[in-house]
Coordinates of C-alpha atoms in Angstrom, one line a residue:
M1 CA 14.3 5.7 10.4
Q2 CA 10.9 7.3 10.0
A3 CA 8.1 5.1 8.4
G4 CA 6.9 6.8 5.3
G5 CA 10.0 8.6 4.7
N6 CA 12.1 9.3 1.9
D7 CA 15.5 9.2 3.5
F8 CA 16.8 5.5 2.6
T9 CA 19.0 5.2 -0.1
P10 CA 19.0 1.6 -1.7
V11 CA 22.0 -0.4 -1.0
D12 CA 22.0 -1.8 -4.6
A13 CA 20.2 1.2 -6.1
V14 CA 20.8 1.5 -9.9
P15 CA 22.2 4.7 -11.6
V16 CA 20.0 6.9 -13.5
D17 CA 20.0 5.6 -17.0
T18 CA 17.8 6.3 -20.3
A19 CA 20.0 4.8 -22.9
P20 CA 18.1 2.3 -25.1
V21 CA 18.3 -1.4 -24.2
D22 CA 17.8 -4.5 -25.9
V23 CA 16.5 -7.4 -23.8
A24 CA 15.8 -10.9 -24.4
P25 CA 12.3 -12.2 -24.3
V26 CA 11.3 -13.2 -20.5
D27 CA 8.3 -15.0 -18.9
V28 CA 6.9 -11.8 -17.2
V29 CA 7.4 -8.3 -17.7
I30 CA 5.9 -6.3 -14.7
V31 CA 4.8 -2.7 -15.1
G32 CA 5.5 -0.8 -11.7
A33 CA 8.6 -1.0 -9.4
G34 CA 6.9 -0.3 -6.0
I35 CA 6.1 -2.7 -3.3
V36 CA 3.4 -4.7 -5.0
G37 CA 5.4 -5.1 -8.2
A38 CA 8.7 -5.8 -6.4
A39 CA 6.7 -8.5 -4.0
C40 CA 5.2 -10.3 -7.3
A41 CA 8.9 -10.1 -8.8
R42 CA 10.3 -11.7 -6.1
A43 CA 7.7 -14.4 -5.7
L44 CA 7.8 -15.0 -9.5
A45 CA 11.6 -15.5 -9.2
R46 CA 11.4 -18.1 -6.6
E47 CA 8.9 -20.1 -9.0
G48 CA 11.9 -19.9 -11.6
L49 CA 10.4 -17.4 -14.1
S50 CA 12.5 -15.1 -15.8
V51 CA 11.3 -11.4 -15.0
I52 CA 11.8 -8.0 -16.1
V53 CA 10.4 -5.1 -13.8
V54 CA 9.9 -1.7 -15.8
D55 CA 9.2 1.7 -14.1
R56 CA 8.5 5.1 -15.3
G57 CA 10.8 6.5 -12.7
Q58 CA 13.3 5.0 -9.9
T59 CA 12.3 2.4 -7.8
T60 CA 9.9 2.9 -5.1
G61 CA 9.8 6.4 -6.0
A62 CA 6.1 7.0 -5.7
T63 CA 3.3 5.6 -3.9
S64 CA 5.2 3.0 -1.9
S65 CA 7.4 5.8 -0.9
S66 CA 4.4 8.2 0.5
G67 CA 2.7 5.9 3.0
E68 CA 3.2 5.1 6.7
G69 CA 4.0 1.6 6.1
N70 CA 0.8 -0.1 7.7
L71 CA 0.2 -3.5 7.8
L72 CA -3.5 -3.4 9.1
L73 CA -6.3 -5.6 10.2
S74 CA -8.3 -2.9 12.1
D75 CA -9.6 -0.8 9.2
K76 CA -11.1 -3.6 7.3
A77 CA -14.6 -5.0 7.4
P78 CA -15.3 -8.6 7.0
G79 CA -14.9 -9.9 3.6
A80 CA -12.3 -10.3 0.9
E81 CA -10.1 -7.5 1.6
L82 CA -9.9 -8.5 5.3
L83 CA -9.0 -12.1 4.1
L84 CA -6.1 -11.0 2.3
A85 CA -5.1 -8.9 4.9
Q86 CA -5.0 -11.9 7.1
Y87 CA -3.5 -13.9 4.7
S88 CA -0.8 -11.3 4.1
A89 CA -0.2 -11.0 7.8
S90 CA 0.6 -14.5 8.2
L91 CA 3.4 -14.2 5.8
W92 CA 5.2 -11.2 6.9
P93 CA 7.0 -12.4 9.8
A94 CA 8.7 -15.4 7.6
V95 CA 9.5 -13.0 4.8
V96 CA 11.0 -10.7 7.1
D97 CA 13.5 -13.4 8.3
E98 CA 14.2 -14.8 4.7
L99 CA 15.3 -11.2 3.6
A100 CA 17.7 -10.5 6.7
D101 CA 19.2 -13.9 5.6
E102 CA 19.6 -13.5 1.8
L103 CA 20.4 -9.9 2.1
G104 CA 22.8 -9.9 5.1
A105 CA 23.7 -7.4 7.8
G106 CA 24.8 -4.8 5.1
F107 CA 21.0 -4.2 4.2
P108 CA 19.0 -2.3 6.3
S109 CA 16.3 -3.7 8.5
V110 CA 12.8 -3.5 7.1
E111 CA 11.7 -2.6 10.4
Y112 CA 8.9 -4.6 11.0
D113 CA 6.8 -3.8 14.1
R114 CA 3.9 -5.5 15.1
K115 CA 3.2 -2.6 17.7
G116 CA -0.6 -3.0 17.7
G117 CA -3.2 -0.4 17.0
L118 CA -5.6 1.4 19.4
V119 CA -9.1 2.6 17.4
V120 CA -10.8 5.3 19.7
A121 CA -14.3 6.9 19.5
T122 CA -14.2 10.6 20.5
T123 CA -17.8 11.3 20.5
D124 CA -20.9 9.6 21.8
A125 CA -22.1 9.2 18.2
G126 CA -19.1 7.2 17.5
A127 CA -19.0 4.7 20.2
A128 CA -21.4 2.3 19.1
P129 CA -20.4 2.0 15.6
L130 CA -16.9 1.4 16.8
L131 CA -17.9 -1.4 18.8
A132 CA -20.3 -3.0 16.5
F133 CA -17.4 -2.9 13.8
A134 CA -15.0 -4.8 16.3
Q135 CA -17.7 -7.3 17.2
S136 CA -18.1 -8.0 13.3
Q137 CA -14.4 -8.4 12.9
R138 CA -13.9 -10.9 15.7
G139 CA -16.5 -12.8 13.9
A140 CA -13.9 -13.0 11.2
G141 CA -11.3 -13.9 13.1
V142 CA -9.6 -10.8 14.2
D143 CA -8.3 -9.9 17.8
A144 CA -10.2 -6.8 18.6
R145 CA -10.3 -6.3 22.6
V146 CA -12.7 -3.8 23.8
L147 CA -11.2 -1.6 26.4
S148 CA -12.1 0.6 29.2
T149 CA -10.9 4.1 29.1
A150 CA -8.7 3.4 31.8
E151 CA -7.1 0.4 30.0
A152 CA -6.5 2.5 27.0
L153 CA -4.6 5.1 29.0
E154 CA -2.4 2.3 30.1
L155 CA -1.7 1.6 26.6
E156 CA -1.4 5.3 25.6
P157 CA -1.0 7.5 28.7
Q158 CA -1.0 10.9 26.6
L159 CA -4.1 9.9 25.0
N160 CA -7.1 12.4 25.6
P161 CA -9.3 10.8 28.3
A162 CA -12.6 12.0 26.9
I163 CA -12.7 9.5 24.5
T164 CA -15.8 7.1 24.6
A165 CA -14.9 4.0 23.2
A166 CA -11.6 2.2 22.4
V167 CA -10.6 -1.1 20.8
H168 CA -7.1 -2.6 20.9
Y169 CA -5.7 -4.7 17.8
P170 CA -2.6 -6.3 18.9
D171 CA -1.8 -7.9 15.2
D172 CA -1.6 -4.5 13.6
A173 CA 2.0 -3.9 12.5
Q174 CA 4.1 -1.6 10.6
V175 CA 7.3 -1.6 8.3
Q176 CA 9.4 1.0 6.7
P177 CA 8.0 0.8 3.3
V178 CA 10.9 2.2 1.2
I179 CA 13.1 -0.4 3.0
A180 CA 10.6 -3.0 2.5
S181 CA 10.1 -2.2 -1.2
E182 CA 13.9 -2.1 -2.1
A183 CA 14.5 -5.3 0.2
F184 CA 11.8 -7.3 -2.0
L185 CA 13.6 -5.9 -5.2
A186 CA 17.2 -6.7 -3.9
S187 CA 16.1 -10.5 -3.3
A188 CA 14.2 -10.6 -6.7
R189 CA 17.6 -9.3 -8.4
R190 CA 19.2 -12.2 -6.7
G191 CA 17.0 -14.4 -8.5
G192 CA 17.7 -13.1 -11.7
V193 CA 15.2 -10.3 -12.2
R194 CA 16.2 -7.3 -14.0
V195 CA 14.8 -3.7 -13.3
L196 CA 14.5 -1.1 -16.2
T197 CA 14.1 2.2 -14.8
N198 CA 13.1 5.4 -16.4
A199 CA 11.1 3.2 -19.0
V200 CA 7.7 4.9 -19.8
V201 CA 5.7 2.1 -21.1
T202 CA 4.2 3.7 -24.3
G203 CA 2.1 0.8 -26.1
P204 CA 1.6 -2.9 -26.5
V205 CA 3.2 -5.6 -28.5
L206 CA 0.5 -7.8 -30.0
D207 CA 1.0 -11.1 -31.9
A208 CA -0.9 -12.3 -35.0
R209 CA -4.1 -13.4 -32.6
G210 CA -4.0 -10.0 -30.9
A211 CA -2.7 -11.5 -27.8
L212 CA -0.3 -9.2 -25.5
I213 CA 3.5 -10.4 -25.9
G214 CA 5.1 -7.4 -24.4
V215 CA 5.3 -3.7 -24.2
T216 CA 6.8 -1.0 -26.1
T217 CA 8.8 1.7 -23.6
S218 CA 10.5 4.8 -24.1
R219 CA 13.9 2.8 -23.7
G220 CA 13.1 -0.1 -26.1
T221 CA 10.6 -3.0 -26.5
V222 CA 10.3 -5.7 -23.8
R223 CA 8.8 -9.2 -25.1
A224 CA 7.4 -11.3 -22.6
A225 CA 4.8 -14.3 -22.5
R226 CA 2.6 -12.1 -19.8
V227 CA 2.4 -8.7 -18.8
L228 CA 1.7 -7.7 -15.2
V229 CA 0.4 -4.2 -14.6
A230 CA 1.3 -3.2 -11.0
A231 CA 1.7 0.5 -11.6
G232 CA -0.5 1.9 -8.6
P233 CA -2.5 4.7 -9.4
W234 CA -1.1 4.9 -12.9
S235 CA -2.5 1.6 -13.5
G236 CA -5.5 3.0 -15.2
E237 CA -3.1 4.8 -17.8
V238 CA -0.9 2.1 -18.4
S239 CA -4.0 -0.8 -19.0
G240 CA -5.7 1.9 -21.3
L241 CA -2.4 2.3 -23.4
L242 CA -2.3 -1.6 -23.5
G243 CA -5.7 -1.9 -24.7
A244 CA -7.9 -2.8 -21.8
P245 CA -8.5 0.0 -19.2
L246 CA -9.2 -0.3 -15.7
P247 CA -11.0 2.0 -13.4
V248 CA -8.1 2.8 -11.2
R249 CA -7.7 6.4 -9.9
P250 CA -5.4 8.3 -7.8
R251 CA -6.6 9.3 -4.6
R252 CA -4.3 12.0 -2.9
G253 CA -3.3 11.7 0.6
V254 CA -1.3 13.9 2.9
V255 CA 1.0 13.4 6.2
L256 CA 2.4 15.8 8.6
V257 CA 5.7 14.9 10.5
T258 CA 6.8 16.6 13.5
T259 CA 10.5 16.8 14.9
R260 CA 11.7 14.3 16.8
M261 CA 10.6 13.9 20.5
P262 CA 11.2 11.4 23.5
H263 CA 8.4 8.6 22.6
R264 CA 5.0 9.1 23.9
I265 CA 2.9 7.2 21.4
F266 CA 3.5 3.8 21.3
H267 CA 0.7 2.1 18.8
K268 CA -0.9 3.4 15.5
V269 CA -4.0 5.3 17.0
Y270 CA -6.7 6.7 15.2
D271 CA -10.1 7.9 15.5
A272 CA -12.9 5.5 14.3
D273 CA -14.0 7.9 11.5
Y274 CA -10.9 6.7 9.6
V275 CA -12.6 3.5 8.5
G276 CA -15.6 5.3 6.9
A277 CA -13.1 7.7 5.1
V278 CA -11.3 4.3 3.9
E279 CA -14.5 2.9 2.8
S280 CA -16.1 6.1 1.2
N281 CA -16.3 6.7 -2.8
A282 CA -16.5 10.5 -2.2
A283 CA -14.2 12.6 -4.3
D284 CA -14.3 15.6 -1.8
L285 CA -11.5 16.0 0.8
Q286 CA -12.0 13.8 3.7
T287 CA -9.8 13.8 6.7
S288 CA -9.7 11.7 10.2
S289 CA -7.2 11.2 12.8
V290 CA -4.3 9.0 12.4
V291 CA -1.3 9.4 14.9
E292 CA 1.7 7.2 15.3
S293 CA 5.7 7.4 16.5
T294 CA 8.4 6.2 14.3
G295 CA 11.6 4.5 15.2
S296 CA 13.5 7.9 15.0
G297 CA 11.3 9.7 17.2
T298 CA 9.1 11.9 14.9
V299 CA 5.3 11.6 14.9
L300 CA 3.3 10.9 11.8
I301 CA 0.0 12.7 11.6
G302 CA -2.8 11.9 9.1
S303 CA -4.8 11.1 7.1
S304 CA -6.6 13.0 4.0
R305 CA -8.2 11.1 1.1
Q306 CA -9.0 13.4 -2.1
Q307 CA -9.7 12.6 -5.6
I308 CA -8.3 15.5 -7.3
G309 CA -6.5 13.7 -10.3
F310 CA -2.5 13.9 -9.9
D311 CA -2.7 17.4 -8.6
D312 CA 0.0 17.5 -5.9
R313 CA 0.0 21.3 -5.0
F314 CA 0.4 22.1 -1.4
R315 CA -2.7 22.6 0.5
V316 CA -2.7 24.4 4.0
D317 CA -6.3 23.6 4.4
V318 CA -6.0 20.0 4.6
L319 CA -2.7 20.3 6.8
R320 CA -4.7 22.6 9.0
E321 CA -7.6 19.9 9.4
L322 CA -4.9 17.1 10.0
A323 CA -3.7 18.9 12.8
V324 CA -6.8 20.2 14.5
K325 CA -8.2 16.4 14.3
A326 CA -4.7 14.8 16.0
L327 CA -5.2 17.3 19.0
R328 CA -8.6 15.5 19.7
L329 CA -6.5 12.5 20.4
F330 CA -3.2 13.9 21.8
P331 CA -3.4 17.6 23.2
F332 CA 0.2 17.6 23.9
L333 CA 1.0 17.7 20.2
A334 CA -0.2 21.3 20.3
G335 CA 3.2 22.2 21.3
A336 CA 5.0 19.9 18.7
P337 CA 7.0 21.5 15.9
V338 CA 6.1 20.3 12.4
M339 CA 9.1 20.0 10.2
R340 CA 7.5 18.7 6.8
S341 CA 4.6 17.2 5.1
Y342 CA 4.6 14.7 2.5
G343 CA 1.8 13.3 0.2
G344 CA 1.2 10.6 -2.4
F345 CA -1.5 8.9 -4.5
R346 CA -3.2 5.8 -3.6
P347 CA -4.7 3.4 -6.5
F348 CA -8.5 3.7 -5.8
M349 CA -11.1 1.2 -7.1
P350 CA -14.7 2.2 -7.2
D351 CA -15.4 -1.2 -5.3
H352 CA -12.8 -0.9 -3.0
L353 CA -11.1 -4.3 -3.7
P354 CA -7.7 -4.7 -5.4
I355 CA -7.5 -6.6 -8.8
I356 CA -5.6 -9.6 -9.1
G357 CA -5.2 -11.9 -11.8
E358 CA -5.7 -12.1 -15.5
D359 CA -7.8 -9.9 -17.5
P360 CA -10.6 -11.9 -19.6
R361 CA -10.4 -9.2 -22.3
L362 CA -6.8 -9.6 -23.4
P363 CA -4.8 -12.7 -23.4
G364 CA -1.6 -12.2 -21.9
L365 CA -2.5 -9.3 -19.8
W366 CA -2.3 -9.6 -15.9
H367 CA -3.0 -7.1 -13.1
A368 CA -1.8 -6.6 -9.4
T369 CA -3.2 -3.1 -8.7
G370 CA -6.0 -1.2 -7.0
H371 CA -5.0 -1.7 -3.2
E372 CA -5.7 2.1 -2.4
G373 CA -4.1 2.7 1.0
A374 CA -3.3 -0.8 1.6
G375 CA -0.5 -2.0 -0.5
I376 CA 2.1 -2.1 1.7
G377 CA 0.3 -4.6 3.9
L378 CA -1.6 -6.8 1.3
S379 CA 1.9 -6.8 -1.1
L380 CA 2.9 -10.2 0.2
G381 CA -0.6 -11.8 -0.2
T382 CA -0.6 -10.4 -3.7
G383 CA 2.6 -11.5 -4.9
A384 CA 1.9 -15.3 -3.4
M385 CA -1.5 -15.2 -5.1
I386 CA 0.1 -14.0 -8.8
A387 CA 2.7 -16.6 -8.3
D388 CA 0.1 -19.3 -7.8
L389 CA -2.2 -18.4 -10.4
M390 CA 0.6 -18.1 -13.2
A391 CA 1.8 -21.3 -11.8
G392 CA -1.6 -22.9 -12.3
R393 CA -1.8 -23.7 -8.6
T394 CA -4.5 -23.3 -6.5
P395 CA -4.0 -20.0 -4.3
G396 CA -3.3 -20.2 -0.7
L397 CA -6.5 -17.7 -0.7
D398 CA -9.3 -17.9 -3.0
A399 CA -8.7 -15.3 -5.8
T400 CA -12.2 -15.1 -7.2
A401 CA -13.2 -11.9 -5.4
F402 CA -10.1 -10.1 -6.7
S403 CA -10.5 -11.1 -10.4
P404 CA -10.8 -8.8 -13.1
A405 CA -13.9 -10.7 -14.2
R406 CA -15.7 -10.0 -11.1
G407 CA -19.4 -8.5 -11.3
S408 CA -18.7 -5.5 -9.1
L409 CA -16.5 -4.4 -11.8
A410 CA -18.7 -5.0 -14.8
A411 CA -20.0 -1.6 -15.1
H412 CA -16.7 0.0 -15.0
L413 CA -14.5 -1.9 -17.8
E414 CA -14.4 -1.3 -21.3
G415 CA -13.8 -4.2 -24.0
A416 CA -10.3 -4.9 -25.0
R417 CA -9.7 -3.0 -28.3
P418 CA -9.3 -5.0 -31.2

């Protein structure tokens, strides 16, 4: 099963249905059936809350099916996002075991693999910044091990020996994102969660005080005490329809996939310039070398970032850049046939932090979105935080930095409509 692919058919998939529905009011309606919405649904169901998940398409049909399944610490600078990544990483092993017990042997494995990451510099100018970045991460509790070239080649024998610096991150991991998302939803359904697909949100339901008490959709009205927007790159559009716009924008990424081959790449390997691309606000095309094998023997080659709206046209120039840069890391790939490419849209935020919590502009509106390319890895921590906040508990991780009311978002937010 290749991470990031679309070959998985959910065991309990819901047939395509667009018939109108009439549902009883619930505690929470979640807009978005990707991995973040699914993780929140599971966490809230385990709190005993009644939940309906609505999605404009099918479950796991958009961003969550278009990534590589990364659970990374290596690409995050010290700060709030790294703390959320560390918190989430601490939750994954136990949840993987819980899912296996809940869903049984008939449900595919989520393919949790703590295979580790290797970050390298390919130029003299890139070596010092990589080593300084790793040192700052170690100060924040990340296991970041500086390697000699010989040590790096022991981990990855096919790596270009011309690298100028290398850092090993043993705690980087990966899951199959489609299976993981569907496993969260399957678990949530067992807890009573209903999933309503092909239901496009068309507007808010407000009470006499102006509080949000549900949503209207193309399949009917869903009333709830709280509305949680977890619609990934479409969250800006959805929150705007509900009356409290968010500055979430789509940021397109593309991945190349080779044909199957004997395993010759054993970690997630990327050039240090990847970190700069992740942290950049630039709208133009940015590419960096990110290469890893999958369980099925294919090799995934990324990554690109580009703010071009929801334009998903095929772009040969982007694929060419990805291929050329991958050869800097693994020259043997020059002879590897490419069988396909796929792309998707990340939910970009201008301050590079997800929004998690209640919106102060509109009572009843909550958010769990804006994770950009880290949503797979951050999903469990986000779900746990939402469950804690809605239950009135102090979260396992301080939620202040992710609040919709944080200062770094003030300039980007509009007030809720009357």
